Structure formats: C-alpha cells, structure tokens
mmCIF file of C-alpha atoms and ligand atoms in Angstrom:
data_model
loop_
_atom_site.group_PDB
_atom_site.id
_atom_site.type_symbol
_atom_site.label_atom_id
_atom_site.label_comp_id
_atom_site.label_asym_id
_atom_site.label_seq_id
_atom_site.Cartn_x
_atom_site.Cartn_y
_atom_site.Cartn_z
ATOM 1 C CA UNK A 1 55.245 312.734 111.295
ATOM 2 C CA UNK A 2 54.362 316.274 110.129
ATOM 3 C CA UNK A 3 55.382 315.450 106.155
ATOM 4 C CA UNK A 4 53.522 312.716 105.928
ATOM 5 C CA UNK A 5 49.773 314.618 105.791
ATOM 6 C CA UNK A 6 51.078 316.619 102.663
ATOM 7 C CA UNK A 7 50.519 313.140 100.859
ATOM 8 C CA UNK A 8 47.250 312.548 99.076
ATOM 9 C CA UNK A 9 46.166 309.362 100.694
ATOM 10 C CA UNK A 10 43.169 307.091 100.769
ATOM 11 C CA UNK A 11 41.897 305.364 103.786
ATOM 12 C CA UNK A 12 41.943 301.439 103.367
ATOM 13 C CA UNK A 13 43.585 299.665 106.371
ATOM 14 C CA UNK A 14 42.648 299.146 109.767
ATOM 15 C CA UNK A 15 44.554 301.424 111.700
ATOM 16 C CA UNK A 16 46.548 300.316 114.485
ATOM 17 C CA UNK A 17 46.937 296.837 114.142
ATOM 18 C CA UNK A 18 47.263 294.642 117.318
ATOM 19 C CA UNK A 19 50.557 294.499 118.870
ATOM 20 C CA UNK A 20 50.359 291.312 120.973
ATOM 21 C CA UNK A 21 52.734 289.325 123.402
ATOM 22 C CA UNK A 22 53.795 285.959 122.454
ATOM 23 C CA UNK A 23 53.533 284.559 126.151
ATOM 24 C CA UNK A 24 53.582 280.330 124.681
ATOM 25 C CA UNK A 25 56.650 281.239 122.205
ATOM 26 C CA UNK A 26 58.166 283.082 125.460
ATOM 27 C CA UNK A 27 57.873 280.181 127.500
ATOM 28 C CA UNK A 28 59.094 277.875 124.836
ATOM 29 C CA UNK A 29 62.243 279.652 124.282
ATOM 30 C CA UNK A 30 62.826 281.534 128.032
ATOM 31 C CA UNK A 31 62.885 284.971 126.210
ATOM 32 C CA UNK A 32 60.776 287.473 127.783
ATOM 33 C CA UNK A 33 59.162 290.806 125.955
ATOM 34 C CA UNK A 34 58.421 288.560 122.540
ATOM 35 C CA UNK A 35 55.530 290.358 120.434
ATOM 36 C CA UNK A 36 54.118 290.434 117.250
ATOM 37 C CA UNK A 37 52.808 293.186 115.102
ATOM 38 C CA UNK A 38 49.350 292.480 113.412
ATOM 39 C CA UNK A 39 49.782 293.560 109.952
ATOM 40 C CA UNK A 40 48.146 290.583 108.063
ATOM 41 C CA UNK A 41 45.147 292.019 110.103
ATOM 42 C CA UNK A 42 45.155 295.677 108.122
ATOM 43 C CA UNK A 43 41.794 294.510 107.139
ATOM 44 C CA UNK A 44 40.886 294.990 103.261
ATOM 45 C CA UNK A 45 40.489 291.319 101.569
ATOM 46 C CA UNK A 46 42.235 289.620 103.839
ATOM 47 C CA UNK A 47 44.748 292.454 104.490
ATOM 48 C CA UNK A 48 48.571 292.003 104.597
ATOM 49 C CA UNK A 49 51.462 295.260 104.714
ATOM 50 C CA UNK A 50 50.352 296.127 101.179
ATOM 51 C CA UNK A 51 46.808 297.767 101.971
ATOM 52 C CA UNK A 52 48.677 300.730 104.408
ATOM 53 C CA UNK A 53 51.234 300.810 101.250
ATOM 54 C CA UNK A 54 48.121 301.028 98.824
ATOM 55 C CA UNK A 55 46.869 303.848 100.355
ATOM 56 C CA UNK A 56 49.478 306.416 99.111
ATOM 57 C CA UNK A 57 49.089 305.094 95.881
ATOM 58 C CA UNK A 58 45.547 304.980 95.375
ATOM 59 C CA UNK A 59 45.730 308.380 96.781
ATOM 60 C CA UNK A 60 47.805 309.488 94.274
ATOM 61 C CA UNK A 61 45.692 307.541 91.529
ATOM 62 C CA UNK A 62 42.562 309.603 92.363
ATOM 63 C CA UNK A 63 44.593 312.398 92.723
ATOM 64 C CA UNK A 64 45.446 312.176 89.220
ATOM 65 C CA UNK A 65 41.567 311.549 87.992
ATOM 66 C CA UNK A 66 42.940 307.691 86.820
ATOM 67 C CA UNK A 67 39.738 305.551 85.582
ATOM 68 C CA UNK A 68 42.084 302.236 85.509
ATOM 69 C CA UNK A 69 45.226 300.883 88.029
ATOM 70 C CA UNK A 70 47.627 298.649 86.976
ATOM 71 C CA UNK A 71 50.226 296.158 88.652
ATOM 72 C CA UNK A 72 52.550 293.885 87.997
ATOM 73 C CA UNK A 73 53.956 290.910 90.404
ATOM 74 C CA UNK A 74 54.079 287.269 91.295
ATOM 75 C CA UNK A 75 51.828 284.711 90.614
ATOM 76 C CA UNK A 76 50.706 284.725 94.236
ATOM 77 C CA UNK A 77 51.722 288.444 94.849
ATOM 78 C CA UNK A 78 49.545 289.668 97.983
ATOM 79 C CA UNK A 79 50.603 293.270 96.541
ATOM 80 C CA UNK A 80 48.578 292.535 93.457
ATOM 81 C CA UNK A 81 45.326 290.865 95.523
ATOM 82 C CA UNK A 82 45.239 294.126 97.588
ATOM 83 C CA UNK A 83 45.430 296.093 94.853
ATOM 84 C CA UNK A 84 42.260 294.383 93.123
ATOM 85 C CA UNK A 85 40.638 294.920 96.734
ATOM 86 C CA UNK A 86 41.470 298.493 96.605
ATOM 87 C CA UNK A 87 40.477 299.159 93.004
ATOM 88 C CA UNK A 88 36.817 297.517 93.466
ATOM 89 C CA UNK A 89 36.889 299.867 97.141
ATOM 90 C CA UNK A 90 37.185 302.727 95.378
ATOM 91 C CA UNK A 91 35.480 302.096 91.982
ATOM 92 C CA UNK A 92 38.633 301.502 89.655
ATOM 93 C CA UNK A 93 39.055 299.151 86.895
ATOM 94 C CA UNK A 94 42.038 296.988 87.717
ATOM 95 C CA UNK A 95 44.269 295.565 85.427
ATOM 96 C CA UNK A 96 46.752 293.321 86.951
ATOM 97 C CA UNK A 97 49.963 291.286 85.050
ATOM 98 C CA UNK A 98 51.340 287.725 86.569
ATOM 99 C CA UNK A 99 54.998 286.683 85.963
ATOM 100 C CA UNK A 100 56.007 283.279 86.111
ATOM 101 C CA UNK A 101 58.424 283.699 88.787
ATOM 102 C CA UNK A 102 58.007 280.342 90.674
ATOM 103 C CA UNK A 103 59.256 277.550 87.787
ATOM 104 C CA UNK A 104 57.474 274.343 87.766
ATOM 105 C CA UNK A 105 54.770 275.026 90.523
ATOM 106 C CA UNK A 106 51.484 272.873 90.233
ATOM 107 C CA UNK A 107 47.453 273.748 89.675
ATOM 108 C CA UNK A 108 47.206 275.149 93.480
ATOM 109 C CA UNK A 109 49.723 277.581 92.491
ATOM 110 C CA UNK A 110 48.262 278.902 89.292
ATOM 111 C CA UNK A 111 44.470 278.865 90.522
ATOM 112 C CA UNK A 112 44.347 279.041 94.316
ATOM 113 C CA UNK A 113 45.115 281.312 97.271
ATOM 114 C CA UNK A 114 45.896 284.719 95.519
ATOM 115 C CA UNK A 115 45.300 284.162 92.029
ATOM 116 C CA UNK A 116 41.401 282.674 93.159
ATOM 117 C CA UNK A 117 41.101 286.088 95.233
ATOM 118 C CA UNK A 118 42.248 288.161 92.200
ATOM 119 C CA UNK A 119 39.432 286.887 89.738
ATOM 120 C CA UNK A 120 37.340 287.211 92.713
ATOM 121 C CA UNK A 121 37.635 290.916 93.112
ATOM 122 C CA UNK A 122 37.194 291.208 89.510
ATOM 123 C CA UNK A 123 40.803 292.350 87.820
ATOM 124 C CA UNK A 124 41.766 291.620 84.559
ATOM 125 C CA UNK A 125 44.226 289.141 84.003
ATOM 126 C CA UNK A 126 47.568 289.328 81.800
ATOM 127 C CA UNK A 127 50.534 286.743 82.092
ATOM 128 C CA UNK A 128 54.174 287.958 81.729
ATOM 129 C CA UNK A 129 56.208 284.876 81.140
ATOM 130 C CA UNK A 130 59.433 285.857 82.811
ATOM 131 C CA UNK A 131 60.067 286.208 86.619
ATOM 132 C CA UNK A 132 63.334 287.693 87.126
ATOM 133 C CA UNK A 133 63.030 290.986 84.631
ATOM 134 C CA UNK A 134 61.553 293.879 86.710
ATOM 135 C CA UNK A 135 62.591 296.283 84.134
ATOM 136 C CA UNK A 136 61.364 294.311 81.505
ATOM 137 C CA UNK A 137 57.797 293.403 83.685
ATOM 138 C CA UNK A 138 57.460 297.343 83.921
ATOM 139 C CA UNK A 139 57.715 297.654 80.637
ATOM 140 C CA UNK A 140 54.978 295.401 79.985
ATOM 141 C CA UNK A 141 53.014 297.044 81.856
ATOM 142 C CA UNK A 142 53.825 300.484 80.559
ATOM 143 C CA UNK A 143 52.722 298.982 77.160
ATOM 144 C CA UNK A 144 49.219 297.942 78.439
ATOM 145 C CA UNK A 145 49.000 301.487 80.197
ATOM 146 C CA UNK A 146 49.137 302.769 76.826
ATOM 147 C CA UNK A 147 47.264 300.390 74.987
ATOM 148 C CA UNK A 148 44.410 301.523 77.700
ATOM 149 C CA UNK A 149 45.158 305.582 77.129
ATOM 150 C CA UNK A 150 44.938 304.863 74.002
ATOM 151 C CA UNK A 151 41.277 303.554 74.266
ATOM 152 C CA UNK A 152 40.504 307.086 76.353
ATOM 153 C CA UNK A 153 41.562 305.241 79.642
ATOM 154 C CA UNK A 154 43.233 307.317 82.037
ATOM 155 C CA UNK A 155 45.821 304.536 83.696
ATOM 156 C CA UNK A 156 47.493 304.866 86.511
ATOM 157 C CA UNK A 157 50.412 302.370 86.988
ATOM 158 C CA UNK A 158 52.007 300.671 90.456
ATOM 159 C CA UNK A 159 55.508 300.169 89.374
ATOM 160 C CA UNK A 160 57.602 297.229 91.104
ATOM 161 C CA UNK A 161 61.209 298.148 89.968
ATOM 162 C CA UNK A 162 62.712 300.399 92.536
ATOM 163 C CA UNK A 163 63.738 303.453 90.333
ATOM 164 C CA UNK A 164 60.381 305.503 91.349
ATOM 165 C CA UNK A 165 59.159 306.933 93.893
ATOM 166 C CA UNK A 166 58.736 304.722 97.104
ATOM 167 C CA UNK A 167 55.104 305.926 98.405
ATOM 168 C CA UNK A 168 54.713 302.299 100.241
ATOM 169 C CA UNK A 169 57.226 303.037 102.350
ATOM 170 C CA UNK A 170 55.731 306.510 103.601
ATOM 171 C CA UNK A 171 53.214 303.873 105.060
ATOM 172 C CA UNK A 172 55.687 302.294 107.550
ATOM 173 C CA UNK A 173 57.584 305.655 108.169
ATOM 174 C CA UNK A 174 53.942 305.972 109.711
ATOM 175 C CA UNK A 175 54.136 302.183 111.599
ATOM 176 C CA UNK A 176 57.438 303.103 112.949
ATOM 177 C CA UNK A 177 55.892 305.805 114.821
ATOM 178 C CA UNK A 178 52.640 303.491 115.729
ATOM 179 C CA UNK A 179 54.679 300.928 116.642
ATOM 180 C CA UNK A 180 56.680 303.165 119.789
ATOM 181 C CA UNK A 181 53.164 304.310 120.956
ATOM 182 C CA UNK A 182 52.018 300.957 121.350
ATOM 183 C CA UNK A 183 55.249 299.715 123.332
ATOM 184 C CA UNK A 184 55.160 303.104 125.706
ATOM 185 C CA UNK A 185 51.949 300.320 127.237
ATOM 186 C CA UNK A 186 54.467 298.331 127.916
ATOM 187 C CA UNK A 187 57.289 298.352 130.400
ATOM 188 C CA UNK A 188 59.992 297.831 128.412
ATOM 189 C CA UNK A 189 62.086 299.489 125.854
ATOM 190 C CA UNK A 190 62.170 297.967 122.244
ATOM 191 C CA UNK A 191 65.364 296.835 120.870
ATOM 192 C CA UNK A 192 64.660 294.994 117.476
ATOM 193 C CA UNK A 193 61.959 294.517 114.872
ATOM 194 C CA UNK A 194 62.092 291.643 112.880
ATOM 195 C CA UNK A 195 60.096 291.696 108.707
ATOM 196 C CA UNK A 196 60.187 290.198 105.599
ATOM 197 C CA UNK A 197 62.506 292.182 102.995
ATOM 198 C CA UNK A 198 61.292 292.352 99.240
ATOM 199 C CA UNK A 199 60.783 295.329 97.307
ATOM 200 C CA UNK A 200 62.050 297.012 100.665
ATOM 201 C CA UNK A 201 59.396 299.349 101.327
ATOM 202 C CA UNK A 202 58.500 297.960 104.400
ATOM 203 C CA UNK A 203 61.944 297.510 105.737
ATOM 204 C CA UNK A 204 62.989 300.831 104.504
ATOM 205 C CA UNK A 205 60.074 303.131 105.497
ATOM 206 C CA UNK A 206 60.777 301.432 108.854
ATOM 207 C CA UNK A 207 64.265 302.494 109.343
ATOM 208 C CA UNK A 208 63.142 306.608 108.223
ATOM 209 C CA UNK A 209 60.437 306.060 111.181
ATOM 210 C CA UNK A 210 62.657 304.998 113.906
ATOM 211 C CA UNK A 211 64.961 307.884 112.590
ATOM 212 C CA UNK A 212 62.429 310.209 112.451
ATOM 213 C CA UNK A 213 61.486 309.407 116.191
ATOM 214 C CA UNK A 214 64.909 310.046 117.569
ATOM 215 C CA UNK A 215 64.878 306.087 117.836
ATOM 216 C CA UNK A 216 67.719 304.743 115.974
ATOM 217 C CA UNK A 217 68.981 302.602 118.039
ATOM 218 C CA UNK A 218 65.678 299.991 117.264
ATOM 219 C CA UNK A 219 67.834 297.572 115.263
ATOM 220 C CA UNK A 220 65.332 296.670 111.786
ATOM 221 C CA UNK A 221 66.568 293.136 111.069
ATOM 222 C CA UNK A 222 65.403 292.579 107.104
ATOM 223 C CA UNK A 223 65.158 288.957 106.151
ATOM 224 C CA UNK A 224 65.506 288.258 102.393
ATOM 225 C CA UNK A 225 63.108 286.820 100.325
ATOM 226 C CA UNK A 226 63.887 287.358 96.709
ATOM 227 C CA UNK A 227 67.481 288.707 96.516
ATOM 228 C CA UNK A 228 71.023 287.892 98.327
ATOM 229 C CA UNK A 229 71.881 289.459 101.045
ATOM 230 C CA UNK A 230 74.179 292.286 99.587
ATOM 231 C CA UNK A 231 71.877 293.082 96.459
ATOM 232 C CA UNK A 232 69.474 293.261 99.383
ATOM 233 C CA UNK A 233 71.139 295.966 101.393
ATOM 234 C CA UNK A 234 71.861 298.032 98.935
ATOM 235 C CA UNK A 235 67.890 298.347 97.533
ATOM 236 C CA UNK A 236 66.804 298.585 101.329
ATOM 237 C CA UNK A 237 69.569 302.032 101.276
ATOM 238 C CA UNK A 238 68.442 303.201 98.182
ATOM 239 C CA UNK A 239 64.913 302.746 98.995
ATOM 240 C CA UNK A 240 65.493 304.848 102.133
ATOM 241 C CA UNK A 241 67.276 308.076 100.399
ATOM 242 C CA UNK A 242 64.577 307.945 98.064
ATOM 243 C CA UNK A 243 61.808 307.876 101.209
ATOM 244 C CA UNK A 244 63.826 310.913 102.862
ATOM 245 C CA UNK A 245 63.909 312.868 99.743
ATOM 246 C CA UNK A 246 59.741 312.427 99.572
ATOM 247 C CA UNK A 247 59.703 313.543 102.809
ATOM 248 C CA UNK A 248 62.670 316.271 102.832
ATOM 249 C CA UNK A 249 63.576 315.137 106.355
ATOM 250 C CA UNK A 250 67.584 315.000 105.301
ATOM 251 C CA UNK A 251 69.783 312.070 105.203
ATOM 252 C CA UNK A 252 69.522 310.221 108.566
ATOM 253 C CA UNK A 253 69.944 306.440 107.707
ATOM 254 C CA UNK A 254 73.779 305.163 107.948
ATOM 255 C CA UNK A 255 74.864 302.444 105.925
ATOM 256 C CA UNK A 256 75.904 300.357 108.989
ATOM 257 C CA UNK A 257 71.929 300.439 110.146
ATOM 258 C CA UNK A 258 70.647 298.678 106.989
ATOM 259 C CA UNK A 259 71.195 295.023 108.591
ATOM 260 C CA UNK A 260 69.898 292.078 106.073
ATOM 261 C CA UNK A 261 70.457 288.183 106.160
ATOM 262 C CA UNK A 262 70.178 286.053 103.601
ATOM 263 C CA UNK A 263 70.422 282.756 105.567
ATOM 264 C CA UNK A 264 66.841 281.728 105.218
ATOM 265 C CA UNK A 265 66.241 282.638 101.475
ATOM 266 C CA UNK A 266 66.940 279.321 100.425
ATOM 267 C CA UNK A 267 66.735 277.969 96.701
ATOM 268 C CA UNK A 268 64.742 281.845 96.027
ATOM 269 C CA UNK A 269 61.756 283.646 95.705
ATOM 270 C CA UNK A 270 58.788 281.320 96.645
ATOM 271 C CA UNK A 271 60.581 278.345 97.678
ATOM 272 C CA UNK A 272 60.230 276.764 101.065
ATOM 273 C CA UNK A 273 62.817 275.306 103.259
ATOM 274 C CA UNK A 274 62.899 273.087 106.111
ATOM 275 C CA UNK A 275 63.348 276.089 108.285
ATOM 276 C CA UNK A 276 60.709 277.848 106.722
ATOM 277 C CA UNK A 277 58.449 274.850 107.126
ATOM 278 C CA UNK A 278 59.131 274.861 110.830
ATOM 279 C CA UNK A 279 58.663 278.155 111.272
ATOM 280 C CA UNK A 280 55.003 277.762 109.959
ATOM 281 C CA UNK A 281 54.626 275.295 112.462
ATOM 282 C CA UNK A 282 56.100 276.501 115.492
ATOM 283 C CA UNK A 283 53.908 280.241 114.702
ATOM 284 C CA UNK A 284 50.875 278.301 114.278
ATOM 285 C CA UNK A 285 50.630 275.170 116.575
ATOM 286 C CA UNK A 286 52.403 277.974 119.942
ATOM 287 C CA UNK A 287 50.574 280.884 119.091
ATOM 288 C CA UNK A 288 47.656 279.978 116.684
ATOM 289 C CA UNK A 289 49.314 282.627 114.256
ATOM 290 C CA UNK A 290 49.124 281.423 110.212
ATOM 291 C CA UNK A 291 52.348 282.807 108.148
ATOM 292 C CA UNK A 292 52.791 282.382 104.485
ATOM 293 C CA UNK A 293 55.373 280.662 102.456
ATOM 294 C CA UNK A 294 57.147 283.661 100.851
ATOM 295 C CA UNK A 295 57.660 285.723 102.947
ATOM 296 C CA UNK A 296 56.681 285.710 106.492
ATOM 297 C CA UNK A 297 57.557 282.079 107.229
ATOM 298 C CA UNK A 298 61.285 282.935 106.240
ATOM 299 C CA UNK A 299 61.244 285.955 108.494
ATOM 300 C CA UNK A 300 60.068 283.730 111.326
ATOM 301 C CA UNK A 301 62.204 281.883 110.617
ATOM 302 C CA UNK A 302 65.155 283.804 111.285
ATOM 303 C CA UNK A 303 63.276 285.635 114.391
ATOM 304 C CA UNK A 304 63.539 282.580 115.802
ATOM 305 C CA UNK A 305 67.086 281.301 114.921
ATOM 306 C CA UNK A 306 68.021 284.981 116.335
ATOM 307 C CA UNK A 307 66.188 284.166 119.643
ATOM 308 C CA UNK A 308 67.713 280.365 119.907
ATOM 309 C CA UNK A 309 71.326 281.791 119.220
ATOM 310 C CA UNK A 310 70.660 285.049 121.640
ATOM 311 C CA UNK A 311 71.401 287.690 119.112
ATOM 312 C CA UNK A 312 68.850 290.052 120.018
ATOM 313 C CA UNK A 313 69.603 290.305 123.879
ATOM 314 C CA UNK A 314 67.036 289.565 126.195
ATOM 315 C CA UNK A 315 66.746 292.610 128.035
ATOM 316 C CA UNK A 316 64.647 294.576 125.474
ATOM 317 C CA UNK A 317 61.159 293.906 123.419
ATOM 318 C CA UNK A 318 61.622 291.773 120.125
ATOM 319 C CA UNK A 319 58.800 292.564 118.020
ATOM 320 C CA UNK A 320 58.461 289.814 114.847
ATOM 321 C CA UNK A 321 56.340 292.057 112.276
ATOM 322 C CA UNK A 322 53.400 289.702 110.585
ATOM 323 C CA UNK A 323 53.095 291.230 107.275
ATOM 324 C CA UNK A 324 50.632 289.333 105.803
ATOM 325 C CA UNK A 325 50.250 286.472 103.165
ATOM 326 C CA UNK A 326 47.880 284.142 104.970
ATOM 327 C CA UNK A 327 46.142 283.663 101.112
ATOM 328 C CA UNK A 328 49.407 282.082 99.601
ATOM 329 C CA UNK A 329 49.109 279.136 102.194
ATOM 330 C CA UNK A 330 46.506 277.552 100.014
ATOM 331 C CA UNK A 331 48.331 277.802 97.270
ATOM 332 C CA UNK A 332 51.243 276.102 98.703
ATOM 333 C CA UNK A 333 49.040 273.078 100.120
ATOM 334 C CA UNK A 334 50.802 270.176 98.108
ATOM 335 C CA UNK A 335 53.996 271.542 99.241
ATOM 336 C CA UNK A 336 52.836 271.446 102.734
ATOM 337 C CA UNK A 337 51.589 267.948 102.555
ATOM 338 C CA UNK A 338 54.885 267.168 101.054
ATOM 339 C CA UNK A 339 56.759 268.531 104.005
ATOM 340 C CA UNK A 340 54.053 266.705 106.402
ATOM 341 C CA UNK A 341 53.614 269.827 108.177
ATOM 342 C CA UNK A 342 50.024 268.912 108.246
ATOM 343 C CA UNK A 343 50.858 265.791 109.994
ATOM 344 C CA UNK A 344 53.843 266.832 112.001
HETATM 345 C C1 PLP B 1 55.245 292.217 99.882
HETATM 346 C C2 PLP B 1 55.322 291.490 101.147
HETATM 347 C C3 PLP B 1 56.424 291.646 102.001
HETATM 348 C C4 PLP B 1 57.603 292.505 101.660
HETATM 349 O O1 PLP B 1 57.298 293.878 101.754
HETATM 350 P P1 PLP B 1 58.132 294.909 100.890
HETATM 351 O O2 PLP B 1 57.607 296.234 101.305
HETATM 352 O O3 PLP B 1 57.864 294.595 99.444
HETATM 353 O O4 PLP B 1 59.571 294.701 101.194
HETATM 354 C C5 PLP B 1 56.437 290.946 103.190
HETATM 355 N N1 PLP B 1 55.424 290.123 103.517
HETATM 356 C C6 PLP B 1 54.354 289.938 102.732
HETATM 357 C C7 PLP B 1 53.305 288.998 103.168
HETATM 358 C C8 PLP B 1 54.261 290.632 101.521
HETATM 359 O O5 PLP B 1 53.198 290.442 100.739
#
C-alpha cells in the first residue's frame, strides 16, 4: 500500500515470513487448505509479531533524534523483549517497566523465558505493581520519561493504552497484503485468518489490509487474550479508525467485520486452560510448531475448535497466524508439568 512508505520506518524483521501447509493437522481433522503464517519467525531475538510492529516505532524514535526508548507491559511481554532487541540493534538505551499482571506466578515466571532475555539484551528494569491499570502503567512511564529528559535524555516512549496512535498496526496493514501474494501460489482462495487479539494491532491492521486489497470478504477471526469479548470488539474498531486515519484511506471497516470470541480466554490474561494446554500439544507433537501460553496457544485453540465444529467452511484456505511467544514457554514450565503436557 502506497501510504504506508510515507512512514519513517526501520528495518528489523525478516520479511516474508513462511506461509506453510499444515498437511499432518489436515489429515488429522479431514480439512484441506490448513496453513500457518510464520510470524514467531520475523527473526530479531527470537522474533514474534512485535519486531514488524517495532519497526514503525523505532522509526519514528530515530526520527525524533531519541537517545533512550521506553515500554511498559507484562512480566513476560514479548512486546517488551523485542523492544530491548531493537534498542541494542540500533544503539538505544532501553528502559523497560514490568507490571504484575499474572497474581501468584512462581520463580520461572519472574526470572525465565522473557524476563531472562530482557536482562540479556541489556534494558533497564522497573516494576509497576499493578496489572490491570493501562492508564495508570502509562503514566508511570511518562514519569520515568521525564525523570530521563530531565537528566538531558531525549526519551522516546511505546505507549500500551490504546488512545495514541496505532503505528503497530501499519505493520499488518502491510501482512495483509503479504499474506494474498503468498496464497496467489496456491490454488485456492482464502477465506479466514485466525490471531491472537491483545492490544489489537495485529488484528486491526489486518482487517485495514484486507480492506485495502479489495478483500473484505477474508473473515479476521480475533481470539481474546486479555479482555471479554465485547470490550474486545470495540478496541479492535477503534484501533482500526485510528489505523485509517494514519493512513487517510477513509472509513472502510464495518462494525459487523470486527468478529472476536472470548471462549478460550479463560480465568484471563496469562492463564492456561485445558484447551489451551491441548492446543500446545496438538501444534507441537502434529506439526512440530511451539506456541506460547498467552497468546498463541488460546488462538489455536479456537482455530481448532472452529475446524472440529466446521465454522470456517472447507472450501477455502484457513490460515492460523503464529505470532510469536515461543520465549514465554519456559516461563510457564511448572505449569506445563502440572498439566502433564510433557508427559501426555
Ligand atoms: C502481543 C502479542 C499478540 C497480540 O498482538 P496485538 O497486536 O497486541 O493484538 C499475539 N501474540 C503474541 C505472541 C504477542 O506477543
């Protein structure tokens, strides 16, 4: 898309990811024209959907001359890893903020997977001890922006709350259009995409893609992860106006195309279910692909309920988008054990 090269951007991701059949899952459930969409292998530090995101945003942050970036998200937030990655790439400081989000996880949690990745790459840690306040996490990290100013830093901050500007999404309004190039290989038309929904970035520069390309009849099936199904929708709608105003491409998303489903969120953000736990499974031991706790094992999850109950046709492609998260497996490992999914 034309608009999209008026952005200052910075290159950081492997660009295309794989699009690959799932020929054993196929089999398994007699459903032809199953693939999946690489995105945990975008490459940077173990990649994930954040590092195409990150480019728009480091691209503004050099842009703007910034010396320091700063971030705020989960314990095991994969947008906060990349970040560090992205910071070291391109010779930031990076200053990154933690919330406890996940009540009453264990020493894996705290130290492993992400968090062992982030001191790693070298950011600087701060702790924000609630998990459910994004205004109040911004806030926090406003105040550390201008502690750093302050000290002749020149910050540049990665808000999570969704009153600014979505530049993440620009990223998959950029997929959308990667994604039909890749199927034209293939002999069949696609009918449904299948990803994660949390900030709604993904899901949301997704549905301005397939609009952009005349191709709005791709049904983008959101899966929730943090929010119910309804608070959901209505950030995936909002975050969509506010990706069509970047662009100035006019409204084209309805209301009625913004479908979300809350049925594998569970107990919340971070918390595995049974279905998520078989999910994992299924993905890994069929196809030898590794999902993540959060968020990609719940929208497996569903990809597959969809399949079993037949509610994405089988005439058409079904593509299940892997965003990433493979990190936050190790930090889930006494849960796993717990749900014997390492002994089946
Ligand atoms: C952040 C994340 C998502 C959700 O993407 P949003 O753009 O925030 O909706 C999905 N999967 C993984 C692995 C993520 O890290």
């Amino acid at each position: 898309m034309q608009q999209l090269s008026q952005f200052p951007r910075v290159s950081l991701a492997h660009r295309p990811t794989p699009l690959e059949r799932l020929p054993n899952l196929s089999r398994e459930l007699a459903r032809a024209h199953l693939f999946v969409k690489r995105d945990d292998c975008t490459g940077l530090a173990m990649g994930g959907n954040k590092v195409r995101q990150l480019e728009f945003y480091f691209g503004e942050a050099l842009a703007a001359d910034a010396t320091v970036v700063l971030i705020t998200g989960a314990v095991q937030s994969n947008f906060v890893r990349c970040t560090a990655a992205a910071a070291a790439k391109t010779g930031l400081r990076c200053v990154i903020q933690l919330e406890d989000r996940v009540k009453g996880m264990g020493f894996e949690y705290h130290e492993s997977g992400n968090v062992l990745l982030d001191h790693v790459l070298g950011a600087e840690l701060h702790t924000y001890p609630e998990g459910e306040d994004e205004a109040g996490a911004d806030r926090s990290l406003d105040d550390l922006a201008n502690s750093l100013r302050d000290e002749g830093q020149r910050p540049y901050v990665v808000h999570l709350a969704g009153n600014h500007p979505p530049l993440g999404a620009l990223a998959y309004v950029e997929a959308a259009e990667e994604i039909l190039t890749q199927m034209s290989a293939h002999d069949v038309d696609l009918g449904s995409v299948i990803v994660a929904s949390g900030s709604a970035q993904t899901h949301a520069g997704l549905l301005v893609g397939f609009h952009a390309q005349e191709r709005a009849d791709v049904a983008v099936h959101g899966v929730c992860v943090r929010r119910d199904a309804s608070a959901q929708a209505e950030r995936v709608l909002k975050c969509a106006r506010a990706t069509e105003k970047l662009l100035g491409c006019g409204r084209r998303v309805r209301d009625q195309d913004v479908l979300v489903t809350d049925k594998y969120l569970g107990p919340g953000y971070g918390r595995l279910t049974p279905e998520t736990q078989d999910a994992i499974r299924t993905a890994a031991r069929l196809e030898g692909l590794l999902l993540d706790p959060v968020y990609t094992g719940k929208a497996f999850a569903h990809f597959l309920g969809s399949i079993r109950e037949n509610a994405l046709g089988d005439q058409s492609a079904a593509i299940f988008l892997h965003t990433g998260g493979t990190p936050a497996l190790f930090a889930y490992r006494g849960l796993v054990d717990d749900a014997q999914i390492a002994r089946g």
